[in-house]
Every structure is written in structure tokens, then in C-alpha cells.
């Protein structure tokens, strides 16, 4: 089997992407050196434990790329996915380093990552779900949420019209609109929605305590129910079809 340059590049970039946290200063949010109005844990940002999903994403992307190189080295269906996925990974490798220096540039970059990952997800074939569709879906789902988290924190940090809570009210619905549009597409991996739900859960838990932002917590809960319904809709449709048949 011939192994394409893009297959090799996907594996190399997946490994580099996963290695980035080990060679970059820890990213703990945008600080006062980057933003005129420092953002200390804005409402749009999930609780810290939610970011642990990156460990699964890193590992699954490496396993996926390694399998693809070994067993799908020149598969045309995988090649369709590799193009946009390479864009997301290439932008992602330096993202942590950039995020520690420039919130504005990091926000632009994470939207590019999300766009590449979503484009890759929508090109995944029906086969190889666990080795391609689901890992790319988890990656794309988390980036969808993370991009709007970054937008909300950065916009509030530059004092653009609204404060941190106001930007949470703007960015959370926007994230839900994008996530719902993607999850509504036929055959989209449920891993995409699960990653979004994980982020929303982190936002809900963080904002639920008294004195936080209960309205944002409620909106996050409604978002969880919406995305869960979209994930379960194909299953419900199949069960109904069997019952009628």
C-alpha cells in the first residue's frame, strides 16, 4: 500500500500537537498583559476540569493518524479528510504559545482550527467510525465550544460594549447555533455533540453556584438538552421506523 505525504504529515502533526503542552508554558487564561481588561475566569469559560478532555483528544487523534497511515495510507476517502484536518493541526501546534502572548491572534487561530476540524468531520466516510469519524468529531466539537469561549473572553477583555456576562450571553447562543447546525447534518458523529455537551456542562457547573451567573448556567443546561436531542434523534428515527415496519 502506498502511503501519501498527507498521511505521514497527519501523524507527525498529531504527535506535535499532543507534544505542544509539554514544551510550552501552561496556559491559564488570558492575563492582564494581553487584555486591557483582565478576565479572571469569565462566565463563558468552562470549569477547569472540563479541559481534561484534551488528553482524550490528543491520544485519539494520534491513534487515528497511526491507523490511517498503516491501513488507509492512500485511501481516497481518508485523503478528503486529511486536507482540512492538517490545517487544524498545523494551526493547533503553535496555538498554546500564541495564546500565552496574544489573545486576539489566538482567537483568530482557534476559529481557523475549528473550521478545519468541522470541515474534516463533514468529509469523514461512513466506515472507520472509531478510527476516524469519532476522534475527528470529538476534536471538532470541543473546538466549536472553545472558539466561542475565546471570542467571549477576548471581546470582554477589550471592553467591547458588553462585559464578561454580556459576552457570555452573546457567545453561548452562537456556539449552540453552530453546534446544532453541525450535529443536525446526516451521519455526523455523536462524539461532536458529546464534546460540546462536555463544554456546556463545565460552563453550567461553574455558573450554577449562588453569586455566579445562574442565567448562563440555565442557558448551558438548555444547550445540553438541545444537543443531546440532536444526537438521539437518528436513533429515535430508526426505532420508530422499525416499529412501523
JSON list of C-alpha atoms in Angstrom, two decimals:
[
{"chain": "A", "resi": 1, "resn": "UNK", "atom": "CA", "xyz": [0.00, 0.00, 0.00]},
{"chain": "A", "resi": 2, "resn": "UNK", "atom": "CA", "xyz": [1.28, 3.43, -0.93]},
{"chain": "A", "resi": 3, "resn": "UNK", "atom": "CA", "xyz": [1.41, 5.94, 1.91]},
{"chain": "A", "resi": 4, "resn": "UNK", "atom": "CA", "xyz": [0.80, 9.52, 0.90]},
{"chain": "A", "resi": 5, "resn": "UNK", "atom": "CA", "xyz": [2.63, 12.58, 2.16]},
{"chain": "A", "resi": 6, "resn": "UNK", "atom": "CA", "xyz": [-0.58, 13.79, 3.76]},
{"chain": "A", "resi": 7, "resn": "UNK", "atom": "CA", "xyz": [-0.91, 10.52, 5.70]},
{"chain": "A", "resi": 8, "resn": "UNK", "atom": "CA", "xyz": [2.61, 10.96, 7.09]},
{"chain": "A", "resi": 9, "resn": "UNK", "atom": "CA", "xyz": [2.00, 14.66, 7.76]},
{"chain": "A", "resi": 10, "resn": "UNK", "atom": "CA", "xyz": [-1.21, 13.93, 9.67]},
{"chain": "A", "resi": 11, "resn": "UNK", "atom": "CA", "xyz": [0.59, 11.58, 12.04]},
{"chain": "A", "resi": 12, "resn": "UNK", "atom": "CA", "xyz": [3.55, 13.92, 12.52]},
{"chain": "A", "resi": 13, "resn": "UNK", "atom": "CA", "xyz": [1.32, 16.91, 13.22]},
{"chain": "A", "resi": 14, "resn": "UNK", "atom": "CA", "xyz": [-0.94, 14.91, 15.54]},
{"chain": "A", "resi": 15, "resn": "UNK", "atom": "CA", "xyz": [2.12, 13.96, 17.59]},
{"chain": "A", "resi": 16, "resn": "UNK", "atom": "CA", "xyz": [3.45, 17.53, 17.54]},
{"chain": "A", "resi": 17, "resn": "UNK", "atom": "CA", "xyz": [0.03, 18.84, 18.56]},
{"chain": "A", "resi": 18, "resn": "UNK", "atom": "CA", "xyz": [-0.08, 16.48, 21.53]},
{"chain": "A", "resi": 19, "resn": "UNK", "atom": "CA", "xyz": [3.51, 17.34, 22.49]},
{"chain": "A", "resi": 20, "resn": "UNK", "atom": "CA", "xyz": [2.91, 21.11, 22.48]},
{"chain": "A", "resi": 21, "resn": "UNK", "atom": "CA", "xyz": [1.71, 21.28, 26.13]},
{"chain": "A", "resi": 22, "resn": "UNK", "atom": "CA", "xyz": [4.98, 19.68, 27.26]},
{"chain": "A", "resi": 23, "resn": "UNK", "atom": "CA", "xyz": [7.18, 22.31, 25.62]},
{"chain": "A", "resi": 24, "resn": "UNK", "atom": "CA", "xyz": [5.01, 25.39, 26.16]},
{"chain": "A", "resi": 25, "resn": "UNK", "atom": "CA", "xyz": [4.30, 27.36, 29.29]},
{"chain": "A", "resi": 26, "resn": "UNK", "atom": "CA", "xyz": [0.98, 26.32, 30.85]},
{"chain": "A", "resi": 27, "resn": "UNK", "atom": "CA", "xyz": [-1.94, 28.34, 29.54]},
{"chain": "A", "resi": 28, "resn": "UNK", "atom": "CA", "xyz": [-4.22, 29.52, 32.34]},
{"chain": "A", "resi": 29, "resn": "UNK", "atom": "CA", "xyz": [-6.32, 32.03, 30.50]},
{"chain": "A", "resi": 30, "resn": "UNK", "atom": "CA", "xyz": [-5.62, 35.43, 29.02]},
{"chain": "A", "resi": 31, "resn": "UNK", "atom": "CA", "xyz": [-3.91, 37.73, 31.51]},
{"chain": "A", "resi": 32, "resn": "UNK", "atom": "CA", "xyz": [-3.61, 41.46, 32.00]},
{"chain": "A", "resi": 33, "resn": "UNK", "atom": "CA", "xyz": [-0.57, 41.72, 29.76]},
{"chain": "A", "resi": 34, "resn": "UNK", "atom": "CA", "xyz": [-2.71, 40.67, 26.81]},
{"chain": "A", "resi": 35, "resn": "UNK", "atom": "CA", "xyz": [-6.04, 42.33, 27.56]},
{"chain": "A", "resi": 36, "resn": "UNK", "atom": "CA", "xyz": [-6.79, 45.89, 28.68]},
{"chain": "A", "resi": 37, "resn": "UNK", "atom": "CA", "xyz": [-9.49, 44.50, 30.99]},
{"chain": "A", "resi": 38, "resn": "UNK", "atom": "CA", "xyz": [-8.12, 41.33, 32.66]},
{"chain": "A", "resi": 39, "resn": "UNK", "atom": "CA", "xyz": [-10.51, 38.39, 32.52]},
{"chain": "A", "resi": 40, "resn": "UNK", "atom": "CA", "xyz": [-10.42, 36.38, 35.72]},
{"chain": "A", "resi": 41, "resn": "UNK", "atom": "CA", "xyz": [-12.44, 33.26, 34.94]},
{"chain": "A", "resi": 42, "resn": "UNK", "atom": "CA", "xyz": [-15.19, 34.83, 32.77]},
{"chain": "A", "resi": 43, "resn": "UNK", "atom": "CA", "xyz": [-18.65, 33.18, 32.78]},
{"chain": "A", "resi": 44, "resn": "UNK", "atom": "CA", "xyz": [-18.22, 31.84, 29.23]},
{"chain": "A", "resi": 45, "resn": "UNK", "atom": "CA", "xyz": [-15.20, 29.78, 30.30]},
{"chain": "A", "resi": 46, "resn": "UNK", "atom": "CA", "xyz": [-15.89, 26.20, 31.48]},
{"chain": "A", "resi": 47, "resn": "UNK", "atom": "CA", "xyz": [-14.70, 24.91, 34.83]},
{"chain": "A", "resi": 48, "resn": "UNK", "atom": "CA", "xyz": [-11.06, 23.87, 34.84]},
{"chain": "A", "resi": 49, "resn": "UNK", "atom": "CA", "xyz": [-11.73, 20.13, 34.94]},
{"chain": "A", "resi": 50, "resn": "UNK", "atom": "CA", "xyz": [-13.52, 20.32, 31.58]},
{"chain": "A", "resi": 51, "resn": "UNK", "atom": "CA", "xyz": [-10.20, 20.92, 29.82]},
{"chain": "A", "resi": 52, "resn": "UNK", "atom": "CA", "xyz": [-9.11, 17.39, 30.72]},
{"chain": "A", "resi": 53, "resn": "UNK", "atom": "CA", "xyz": [-10.87, 16.30, 27.52]},
{"chain": "A", "resi": 54, "resn": "UNK", "atom": "CA", "xyz": [-7.73, 17.37, 25.67]},
{"chain": "A", "resi": 55, "resn": "UNK", "atom": "CA", "xyz": [-5.96, 14.24, 26.90]},
{"chain": "A", "resi": 56, "resn": "UNK", "atom": "CA", "xyz": [-8.51, 12.05, 25.12]},
{"chain": "A", "resi": 57, "resn": "UNK", "atom": "CA", "xyz": [-8.44, 14.23, 22.01]},
{"chain": "A", "resi": 58, "resn": "UNK", "atom": "CA", "xyz": [-4.65, 14.14, 21.73]},
{"chain": "A", "resi": 59, "resn": "UNK", "atom": "CA", "xyz": [-4.41, 10.39, 22.19]},
{"chain": "A", "resi": 60, "resn": "UNK", "atom": "CA", "xyz": [-7.32, 9.55, 19.89]},
{"chain": "A", "resi": 61, "resn": "UNK", "atom": "CA", "xyz": [-6.01, 11.76, 17.09]},
{"chain": "A", "resi": 62, "resn": "UNK", "atom": "CA", "xyz": [-2.60, 10.07, 17.28]},
{"chain": "A", "resi": 63, "resn": "UNK", "atom": "CA", "xyz": [-4.18, 6.60, 17.23]},
{"chain": "A", "resi": 64, "resn": "UNK", "atom": "CA", "xyz": [-6.38, 7.64, 14.31]},
{"chain": "A", "resi": 65, "resn": "UNK", "atom": "CA", "xyz": [-3.47, 9.05, 12.32]},
{"chain": "A", "resi": 66, "resn": "UNK", "atom": "CA", "xyz": [-1.32, 5.99, 13.02]},
{"chain": "A", "resi": 67, "resn": "UNK", "atom": "CA", "xyz": [-4.09, 3.65, 11.91]},
{"chain": "A", "resi": 68, "resn": "UNK", "atom": "CA", "xyz": [-4.68, 5.76, 8.84]},
{"chain": "A", "resi": 69, "resn": "UNK", "atom": "CA", "xyz": [-1.01, 5.68, 7.88]},
{"chain": "A", "resi": 70, "resn": "UNK", "atom": "CA", "xyz": [-0.76, 1.92, 8.37]},
{"chain": "A", "resi": 71, "resn": "UNK", "atom": "CA", "xyz": [-4.08, 0.76, 6.95]},
{"chain": "A", "resi": 72, "resn": "UNK", "atom": "CA", "xyz": [-5.51, 3.65, 4.93]},
{"chain": "A", "resi": 73, "resn": "UNK", "atom": "CA", "xyz": [-2.32, 5.19, 3.60]},
{"chain": "A", "resi": 74, "resn": "UNK", "atom": "CA", "xyz": [-3.73, 6.16, 0.23]},
{"chain": "A", "resi": 75, "resn": "UNK", "atom": "CA", "xyz": [-7.46, 5.69, 0.77]},
{"chain": "A", "resi": 76, "resn": "UNK", "atom": "CA", "xyz": [-9.23, 8.47, -1.19]},
{"chain": "A", "resi": 77, "resn": "UNK", "atom": "CA", "xyz": [-11.93, 8.83, 1.48]},
{"chain": "A", "resi": 78, "resn": "UNK", "atom": "CA", "xyz": [-9.32, 9.41, 4.17]},
{"chain": "A", "resi": 79, "resn": "UNK", "atom": "CA", "xyz": [-7.45, 11.80, 1.89]},
{"chain": "A", "resi": 80, "resn": "UNK", "atom": "CA", "xyz": [-10.55, 14.00, 1.72]},
{"chain": "A", "resi": 81, "resn": "UNK", "atom": "CA", "xyz": [-10.45, 14.31, 5.49]},
{"chain": "A", "resi": 82, "resn": "UNK", "atom": "CA", "xyz": [-6.71, 14.84, 5.83]},
{"chain": "A", "resi": 83, "resn": "UNK", "atom": "CA", "xyz": [-6.62, 18.15, 3.97]},
{"chain": "A", "resi": 84, "resn": "UNK", "atom": "CA", "xyz": [-8.74, 20.24, 6.35]},
{"chain": "A", "resi": 85, "resn": "UNK", "atom": "CA", "xyz": [-7.58, 18.21, 9.35]},
{"chain": "A", "resi": 86, "resn": "UNK", "atom": "CA", "xyz": [-3.98, 19.13, 8.54]},
{"chain": "A", "resi": 87, "resn": "UNK", "atom": "CA", "xyz": [-4.96, 22.80, 8.61]},
{"chain": "A", "resi": 88, "resn": "UNK", "atom": "CA", "xyz": [-6.50, 22.41, 12.06]},
{"chain": "A", "resi": 89, "resn": "UNK", "atom": "CA", "xyz": [-3.48, 20.52, 13.40]},
{"chain": "A", "resi": 90, "resn": "UNK", "atom": "CA", "xyz": [-0.92, 22.85, 11.82]},
{"chain": "A", "resi": 91, "resn": "UNK", "atom": "CA", "xyz": [-2.60, 25.87, 13.39]},
{"chain": "A", "resi": 92, "resn": "UNK", "atom": "CA", "xyz": [-3.02, 23.99, 16.65]},
{"chain": "A", "resi": 93, "resn": "UNK", "atom": "CA", "xyz": [0.65, 23.13, 17.17]},
{"chain": "A", "resi": 94, "resn": "UNK", "atom": "CA", "xyz": [1.72, 26.72, 17.99]},
{"chain": "A", "resi": 95, "resn": "UNK", "atom": "CA", "xyz": [-1.62, 27.76, 19.48]},
{"chain": "A", "resi": 96, "resn": "UNK", "atom": "CA", "xyz": [-0.63, 27.43, 23.14]},
{"chain": "A", "resi": 97, "resn": "UNK", "atom": "CA", "xyz": [2.48, 29.52, 22.64]},
{"chain": "A", "resi": 98, "resn": "UNK", "atom": "CA", "xyz": [0.48, 32.18, 20.81]},
{"chain": "A", "resi": 99, "resn": "UNK", "atom": "CA", "xyz": [-2.30, 32.13, 23.43]},
{"chain": "A", "resi": 100, "resn": "UNK", "atom": "CA", "xyz": [0.25, 32.99, 26.11]},
{"chain": "A", "resi": 101, "resn": "UNK", "atom": "CA", "xyz": [1.19, 36.11, 24.17]},
{"chain": "A", "resi": 102, "resn": "UNK", "atom": "CA", "xyz": [-1.78, 37.38, 22.16]},
{"chain": "A", "resi": 103, "resn": "UNK", "atom": "CA", "xyz": [-5.44, 36.76, 22.96]},
{"chain": "A", "resi": 104, "resn": "UNK", "atom": "CA", "xyz": [-6.56, 38.37, 19.71]},
{"chain": "A", "resi": 105, "resn": "UNK", "atom": "CA", "xyz": [-4.35, 36.25, 17.46]},
{"chain": "A", "resi": 106, "resn": "UNK", "atom": "CA", "xyz": [-5.15, 33.13, 19.48]},
{"chain": "A", "resi": 107, "resn": "UNK", "atom": "CA", "xyz": [-8.87, 33.76, 18.95]},
{"chain": "A", "resi": 108, "resn": "UNK", "atom": "CA", "xyz": [-8.42, 34.06, 15.19]},
{"chain": "A", "resi": 109, "resn": "UNK", "atom": "CA", "xyz": [-6.34, 30.89, 15.17]},
{"chain": "A", "resi": 110, "resn": "UNK", "atom": "CA", "xyz": [-8.79, 28.81, 17.18]},
{"chain": "A", "resi": 111, "resn": "UNK", "atom": "CA", "xyz": [-11.59, 29.71, 14.78]},
{"chain": "A", "resi": 112, "resn": "UNK", "atom": "CA", "xyz": [-9.36, 28.52, 11.93]},
{"chain": "A", "resi": 113, "resn": "UNK", "atom": "CA", "xyz": [-8.75, 25.30, 13.85]},
{"chain": "A", "resi": 114, "resn": "UNK", "atom": "CA", "xyz": [-12.47, 24.82, 14.44]},
{"chain": "A", "resi": 115, "resn": "UNK", "atom": "CA", "xyz": [-13.27, 25.48, 10.79]},
{"chain": "A", "resi": 116, "resn": "UNK", "atom": "CA", "xyz": [-10.69, 22.96, 9.62]},
{"chain": "A", "resi": 117, "resn": "UNK", "atom": "CA", "xyz": [-11.83, 20.34, 12.11]},
{"chain": "A", "resi": 118, "resn": "UNK", "atom": "CA", "xyz": [-15.51, 20.76, 11.22]},
{"chain": "A", "resi": 119, "resn": "UNK", "atom": "CA", "xyz": [-14.72, 20.57, 7.51]},
{"chain": "A", "resi": 120, "resn": "UNK", "atom": "CA", "xyz": [-12.74, 17.39, 8.15]},
{"chain": "A", "resi": 121, "resn": "UNK", "atom": "CA", "xyz": [-15.60, 15.92, 10.19]},
{"chain": "A", "resi": 122, "resn": "UNK", "atom": "CA", "xyz": [-18.14, 16.57, 7.46]},
{"chain": "A", "resi": 123, "resn": "UNK", "atom": "CA", "xyz": [-15.92, 14.71, 4.99]},
{"chain": "A", "resi": 124, "resn": "UNK", "atom": "CA", "xyz": [-15.47, 11.58, 7.09]},
{"chain": "A", "resi": 125, "resn": "UNK", "atom": "CA", "xyz": [-16.72, 8.38, 5.44]},
{"chain": "A", "resi": 126, "resn": "UNK", "atom": "CA", "xyz": [-19.37, 6.12, 6.92]},
{"chain": "A", "resi": 127, "resn": "UNK", "atom": "CA", "xyz": [-16.80, 3.42, 7.65]},
{"chain": "A", "resi": 128, "resn": "UNK", "atom": "CA", "xyz": [-13.94, 3.62, 10.18]},
{"chain": "A", "resi": 129, "resn": "UNK", "atom": "CA", "xyz": [-16.10, 5.42, 12.69]},
{"chain": "A", "resi": 130, "resn": "UNK", "atom": "CA", "xyz": [-13.94, 4.70, 15.74]},
{"chain": "A", "resi": 131, "resn": "UNK", "atom": "CA", "xyz": [-10.67, 5.30, 13.93]},
{"chain": "A", "resi": 132, "resn": "UNK", "atom": "CA", "xyz": [-11.61, 8.45, 12.04]},
{"chain": "A", "resi": 133, "resn": "UNK", "atom": "CA", "xyz": [-15.10, 9.88, 12.39]},
{"chain": "A", "resi": 134, "resn": "UNK", "atom": "CA", "xyz": [-15.37, 9.85, 16.18]},
{"chain": "A", "resi": 135, "resn": "UNK", "atom": "CA", "xyz": [-11.90, 11.21, 17.04]},
{"chain": "A", "resi": 136, "resn": "UNK", "atom": "CA", "xyz": [-12.28, 14.00, 14.50]},
{"chain": "A", "resi": 137, "resn": "UNK", "atom": "CA", "xyz": [-15.78, 14.64, 15.83]},
{"chain": "A", "resi": 138, "resn": "UNK", "atom": "CA", "xyz": [-14.56, 14.98, 19.41]},
{"chain": "A", "resi": 139, "resn": "UNK", "atom": "CA", "xyz": [-11.83, 17.37, 18.26]},
{"chain": "A", "resi": 140, "resn": "UNK", "atom": "CA", "xyz": [-14.24, 19.47, 16.21]},
{"chain": "A", "resi": 141, "resn": "UNK", "atom": "CA", "xyz": [-16.88, 19.58, 18.93]},
{"chain": "A", "resi": 142, "resn": "UNK", "atom": "CA", "xyz": [-14.52, 20.84, 21.59]},
{"chain": "A", "resi": 143, "resn": "UNK", "atom": "CA", "xyz": [-13.03, 23.42, 19.24]},
{"chain": "A", "resi": 144, "resn": "UNK", "atom": "CA", "xyz": [-16.50, 24.69, 18.39]},
{"chain": "A", "resi": 145, "resn": "UNK", "atom": "CA", "xyz": [-17.11, 25.48, 22.03]},
{"chain": "A", "resi": 146, "resn": "UNK", "atom": "CA", "xyz": [-13.57, 26.68, 22.71]},
{"chain": "A", "resi": 147, "resn": "UNK", "atom": "CA", "xyz": [-13.58, 29.15, 19.83]},
{"chain": "A", "resi": 148, "resn": "UNK", "atom": "CA", "xyz": [-16.60, 30.99, 21.20]},
{"chain": "A", "resi": 149, "resn": "UNK", "atom": "CA", "xyz": [-15.16, 30.85, 24.72]},
{"chain": "A", "resi": 150, "resn": "UNK", "atom": "CA", "xyz": [-12.07, 32.58, 23.36]},
{"chain": "A", "resi": 151, "resn": "UNK", "atom": "CA", "xyz": [-14.17, 35.12, 21.48]},
{"chain": "A", "resi": 152, "resn": "UNK", "atom": "CA", "xyz": [-16.21, 35.99, 24.56]},
{"chain": "A", "resi": 153, "resn": "UNK", "atom": "CA", "xyz": [-13.19, 36.35, 26.82]},
{"chain": "A", "resi": 154, "resn": "UNK", "atom": "CA", "xyz": [-11.26, 38.42, 24.28]},
{"chain": "A", "resi": 155, "resn": "UNK", "atom": "CA", "xyz": [-14.15, 40.74, 23.41]},
{"chain": "A", "resi": 156, "resn": "UNK", "atom": "CA", "xyz": [-14.83, 41.36, 27.10]},
{"chain": "A", "resi": 157, "resn": "UNK", "atom": "CA", "xyz": [-11.11, 41.84, 27.68]},
{"chain": "A", "resi": 158, "resn": "UNK", "atom": "CA", "xyz": [-11.03, 44.63, 25.13]},
{"chain": "A", "resi": 159, "resn": "UNK", "atom": "CA", "xyz": [-14.08, 46.24, 26.72]},
{"chain": "A", "resi": 160, "resn": "UNK", "atom": "CA", "xyz": [-16.19, 45.96, 23.58]},
{"chain": "A", "resi": 161, "resn": "UNK", "atom": "CA", "xyz": [-19.66, 47.22, 24.55]},
{"chain": "A", "resi": 162, "resn": "UNK", "atom": "CA", "xyz": [-20.53, 44.32, 26.86]},
{"chain": "A", "resi": 163, "resn": "UNK", "atom": "CA", "xyz": [-18.89, 42.96, 29.97]},
{"chain": "A", "resi": 164, "resn": "UNK", "atom": "CA", "xyz": [-17.94, 39.32, 30.62]},
{"chain": "A", "resi": 165, "resn": "UNK", "atom": "CA", "xyz": [-21.51, 38.25, 31.38]},
{"chain": "A", "resi": 166, "resn": "UNK", "atom": "CA", "xyz": [-22.90, 40.12, 28.39]},
{"chain": "A", "resi": 167, "resn": "UNK", "atom": "CA", "xyz": [-20.45, 38.45, 26.05]},
{"chain": "A", "resi": 168, "resn": "UNK", "atom": "CA", "xyz": [-21.33, 35.09, 27.56]},
{"chain": "A", "resi": 169, "resn": "UNK", "atom": "CA", "xyz": [-24.95, 35.76, 26.61]},
{"chain": "A", "resi": 170, "resn": "UNK", "atom": "CA", "xyz": [-23.83, 36.53, 23.06]},
{"chain": "A", "resi": 171, "resn": "UNK", "atom": "CA", "xyz": [-21.27, 33.79, 22.51]},
{"chain": "A", "resi": 172, "resn": "UNK", "atom": "CA", "xyz": [-23.04, 30.87, 24.13]},
{"chain": "A", "resi": 173, "resn": "UNK", "atom": "CA", "xyz": [-26.07, 31.06, 21.79]},
{"chain": "A", "resi": 174, "resn": "UNK", "atom": "CA", "xyz": [-23.72, 31.49, 18.82]},
{"chain": "A", "resi": 175, "resn": "UNK", "atom": "CA", "xyz": [-21.82, 28.38, 19.84]},
{"chain": "A", "resi": 176, "resn": "UNK", "atom": "CA", "xyz": [-25.10, 26.50, 20.17]},
{"chain": "A", "resi": 177, "resn": "UNK", "atom": "CA", "xyz": [-26.25, 27.62, 16.72]},
{"chain": "A", "resi": 178, "resn": "UNK", "atom": "CA", "xyz": [-23.07, 26.33, 15.11]},
{"chain": "A", "resi": 179, "resn": "UNK", "atom": "CA", "xyz": [-23.08, 23.11, 17.13]},
{"chain": "A", "resi": 180, "resn": "UNK", "atom": "CA", "xyz": [-26.74, 22.44, 16.35]},
{"chain": "A", "resi": 181, "resn": "UNK", "atom": "CA", "xyz": [-26.18, 23.09, 12.65]},
{"chain": "A", "resi": 182, "resn": "UNK", "atom": "CA", "xyz": [-23.28, 20.65, 12.54]},
{"chain": "A", "resi": 183, "resn": "UNK", "atom": "CA", "xyz": [-24.91, 17.96, 14.68]},
{"chain": "A", "resi": 184, "resn": "UNK", "atom": "CA", "xyz": [-28.05, 18.17, 12.54]},
{"chain": "A", "resi": 185, "resn": "UNK", "atom": "CA", "xyz": [-26.14, 17.07, 9.45]},
{"chain": "A", "resi": 186, "resn": "UNK", "atom": "CA", "xyz": [-26.72, 13.45, 8.40]},
{"chain": "A", "resi": 187, "resn": "UNK", "atom": "CA", "xyz": [-24.34, 10.86, 9.83]},
{"chain": "A", "resi": 188, "resn": "UNK", "atom": "CA", "xyz": [-22.37, 13.35, 11.96]},
{"chain": "A", "resi": 189, "resn": "UNK", "atom": "CA", "xyz": [-20.52, 11.62, 14.77]},
{"chain": "A", "resi": 190, "resn": "UNK", "atom": "CA", "xyz": [-22.20, 11.81, 18.18]},
{"chain": "A", "resi": 191, "resn": "UNK", "atom": "CA", "xyz": [-18.71, 12.47, 19.55]},
{"chain": "A", "resi": 192, "resn": "UNK", "atom": "CA", "xyz": [-19.05, 16.00, 18.17]},
{"chain": "A", "resi": 193, "resn": "UNK", "atom": "CA", "xyz": [-22.11, 16.69, 20.27]},
{"chain": "A", "resi": 194, "resn": "UNK", "atom": "CA", "xyz": [-20.67, 14.90, 23.29]},
{"chain": "A", "resi": 195, "resn": "UNK", "atom": "CA", "xyz": [-17.67, 17.25, 23.27]},
{"chain": "A", "resi": 196, "resn": "UNK", "atom": "CA", "xyz": [-19.99, 20.26, 23.06]},
{"chain": "A", "resi": 197, "resn": "UNK", "atom": "CA", "xyz": [-22.10, 18.86, 25.92]},
{"chain": "A", "resi": 198, "resn": "UNK", "atom": "CA", "xyz": [-18.94, 18.37, 27.98]},
{"chain": "A", "resi": 199, "resn": "UNK", "atom": "CA", "xyz": [-18.01, 22.03, 27.49]},
{"chain": "A", "resi": 200, "resn": "UNK", "atom": "CA", "xyz": [-21.56, 23.16, 28.28]},
{"chain": "A", "resi": 201, "resn": "UNK", "atom": "CA", "xyz": [-21.54, 21.06, 31.43]},
{"chain": "A", "resi": 202, "resn": "UNK", "atom": "CA", "xyz": [-18.35, 22.80, 32.53]},
{"chain": "A", "resi": 203, "resn": "UNK", "atom": "CA", "xyz": [-19.98, 26.18, 31.91]},
{"chain": "A", "resi": 204, "resn": "UNK", "atom": "CA", "xyz": [-23.17, 25.16, 33.72]},
{"chain": "A", "resi": 205, "resn": "UNK", "atom": "CA", "xyz": [-21.39, 23.81, 36.79]},
{"chain": "A", "resi": 206, "resn": "UNK", "atom": "CA", "xyz": [-19.15, 26.85, 37.02]},
{"chain": "A", "resi": 207, "resn": "UNK", "atom": "CA", "xyz": [-22.04, 29.32, 36.83]},
{"chain": "A", "resi": 208, "resn": "UNK", "atom": "CA", "xyz": [-24.58, 27.44, 38.92]},
{"chain": "A", "resi": 209, "resn": "UNK", "atom": "CA", "xyz": [-23.45, 28.42, 42.46]},
{"chain": "A", "resi": 210, "resn": "UNK", "atom": "CA", "xyz": [-25.16, 31.35, 44.14]},
{"chain": "A", "resi": 211, "resn": "UNK", "atom": "CA", "xyz": [-23.49, 34.62, 43.26]},
{"chain": "A", "resi": 212, "resn": "UNK", "atom": "CA", "xyz": [-22.23, 33.33, 39.92]},
{"chain": "A", "resi": 213, "resn": "UNK", "atom": "CA", "xyz": [-24.32, 33.58, 36.73]},
{"chain": "A", "resi": 214, "resn": "UNK", "atom": "CA", "xyz": [-27.38, 31.32, 37.10]},
{"chain": "A", "resi": 215, "resn": "UNK", "atom": "CA", "xyz": [-28.84, 32.62, 33.85]},
{"chain": "A", "resi": 216, "resn": "UNK", "atom": "CA", "xyz": [-25.78, 31.42, 31.95]},
{"chain": "A", "resi": 217, "resn": "UNK", "atom": "CA", "xyz": [-25.98, 28.10, 33.80]},
{"chain": "A", "resi": 218, "resn": "UNK", "atom": "CA", "xyz": [-29.61, 27.73, 32.71]},
{"chain": "A", "resi": 219, "resn": "UNK", "atom": "CA", "xyz": [-28.77, 28.56, 29.11]},
{"chain": "A", "resi": 220, "resn": "UNK", "atom": "CA", "xyz": [-25.97, 25.99, 29.17]},
{"chain": "A", "resi": 221, "resn": "UNK", "atom": "CA", "xyz": [-28.41, 23.39, 30.51]},
{"chain": "A", "resi": 222, "resn": "UNK", "atom": "CA", "xyz": [-30.86, 24.15, 27.71]},
{"chain": "A", "resi": 223, "resn": "UNK", "atom": "CA", "xyz": [-27.99, 23.81, 25.26]},
{"chain": "A", "resi": 224, "resn": "UNK", "atom": "CA", "xyz": [-27.12, 20.41, 26.71]},
{"chain": "A", "resi": 225, "resn": "UNK", "atom": "CA", "xyz": [-30.71, 19.25, 26.21]},
{"chain": "A", "resi": 226, "resn": "UNK", "atom": "CA", "xyz": [-30.76, 20.59, 22.64]},
{"chain": "A", "resi": 227, "resn": "UNK", "atom": "CA", "xyz": [-27.54, 18.89, 21.56]},
{"chain": "A", "resi": 228, "resn": "UNK", "atom": "CA", "xyz": [-28.49, 15.66, 23.34]},
{"chain": "A", "resi": 229, "resn": "UNK", "atom": "CA", "xyz": [-31.80, 15.64, 21.47]},
{"chain": "A", "resi": 230, "resn": "UNK", "atom": "CA", "xyz": [-29.99, 16.10, 18.15]},
{"chain": "A", "resi": 231, "resn": "UNK", "atom": "CA", "xyz": [-27.62, 13.24, 18.98]},
{"chain": "A", "resi": 232, "resn": "UNK", "atom": "CA", "xyz": [-30.50, 10.93, 19.89]},
{"chain": "A", "resi": 233, "resn": "UNK", "atom": "CA", "xyz": [-32.78, 11.93, 17.01]},
{"chain": "A", "resi": 234, "resn": "UNK", "atom": "CA", "xyz": [-31.31, 9.45, 14.47]},
{"chain": "A", "resi": 235, "resn": "UNK", "atom": "CA", "xyz": [-31.67, 6.62, 16.98]},
{"chain": "A", "resi": 236, "resn": "UNK", "atom": "CA", "xyz": [-35.27, 7.59, 17.69]},
{"chain": "A", "resi": 237, "resn": "UNK", "atom": "CA", "xyz": [-35.98, 7.76, 13.96]},
{"chain": "A", "resi": 238, "resn": "UNK", "atom": "CA", "xyz": [-34.56, 4.27, 13.40]},
{"chain": "A", "resi": 239, "resn": "UNK", "atom": "CA", "xyz": [-36.53, 2.83, 16.32]},
{"chain": "A", "resi": 240, "resn": "UNK", "atom": "CA", "xyz": [-39.73, 4.41, 15.03]},
{"chain": "A", "resi": 241, "resn": "UNK", "atom": "CA", "xyz": [-39.10, 3.06, 11.53]},
{"chain": "A", "resi": 242, "resn": "UNK", "atom": "CA", "xyz": [-38.60, -0.45, 12.89]},
{"chain": "A", "resi": 243, "resn": "UNK", "atom": "CA", "xyz": [-41.77, -0.18, 14.93]},
{"chain": "A", "resi": 244, "resn": "UNK", "atom": "CA", "xyz": [-43.79, 0.96, 11.93]},
{"chain": "A", "resi": 245, "resn": "UNK", "atom": "CA", "xyz": [-42.19, -1.70, 9.74]}
]
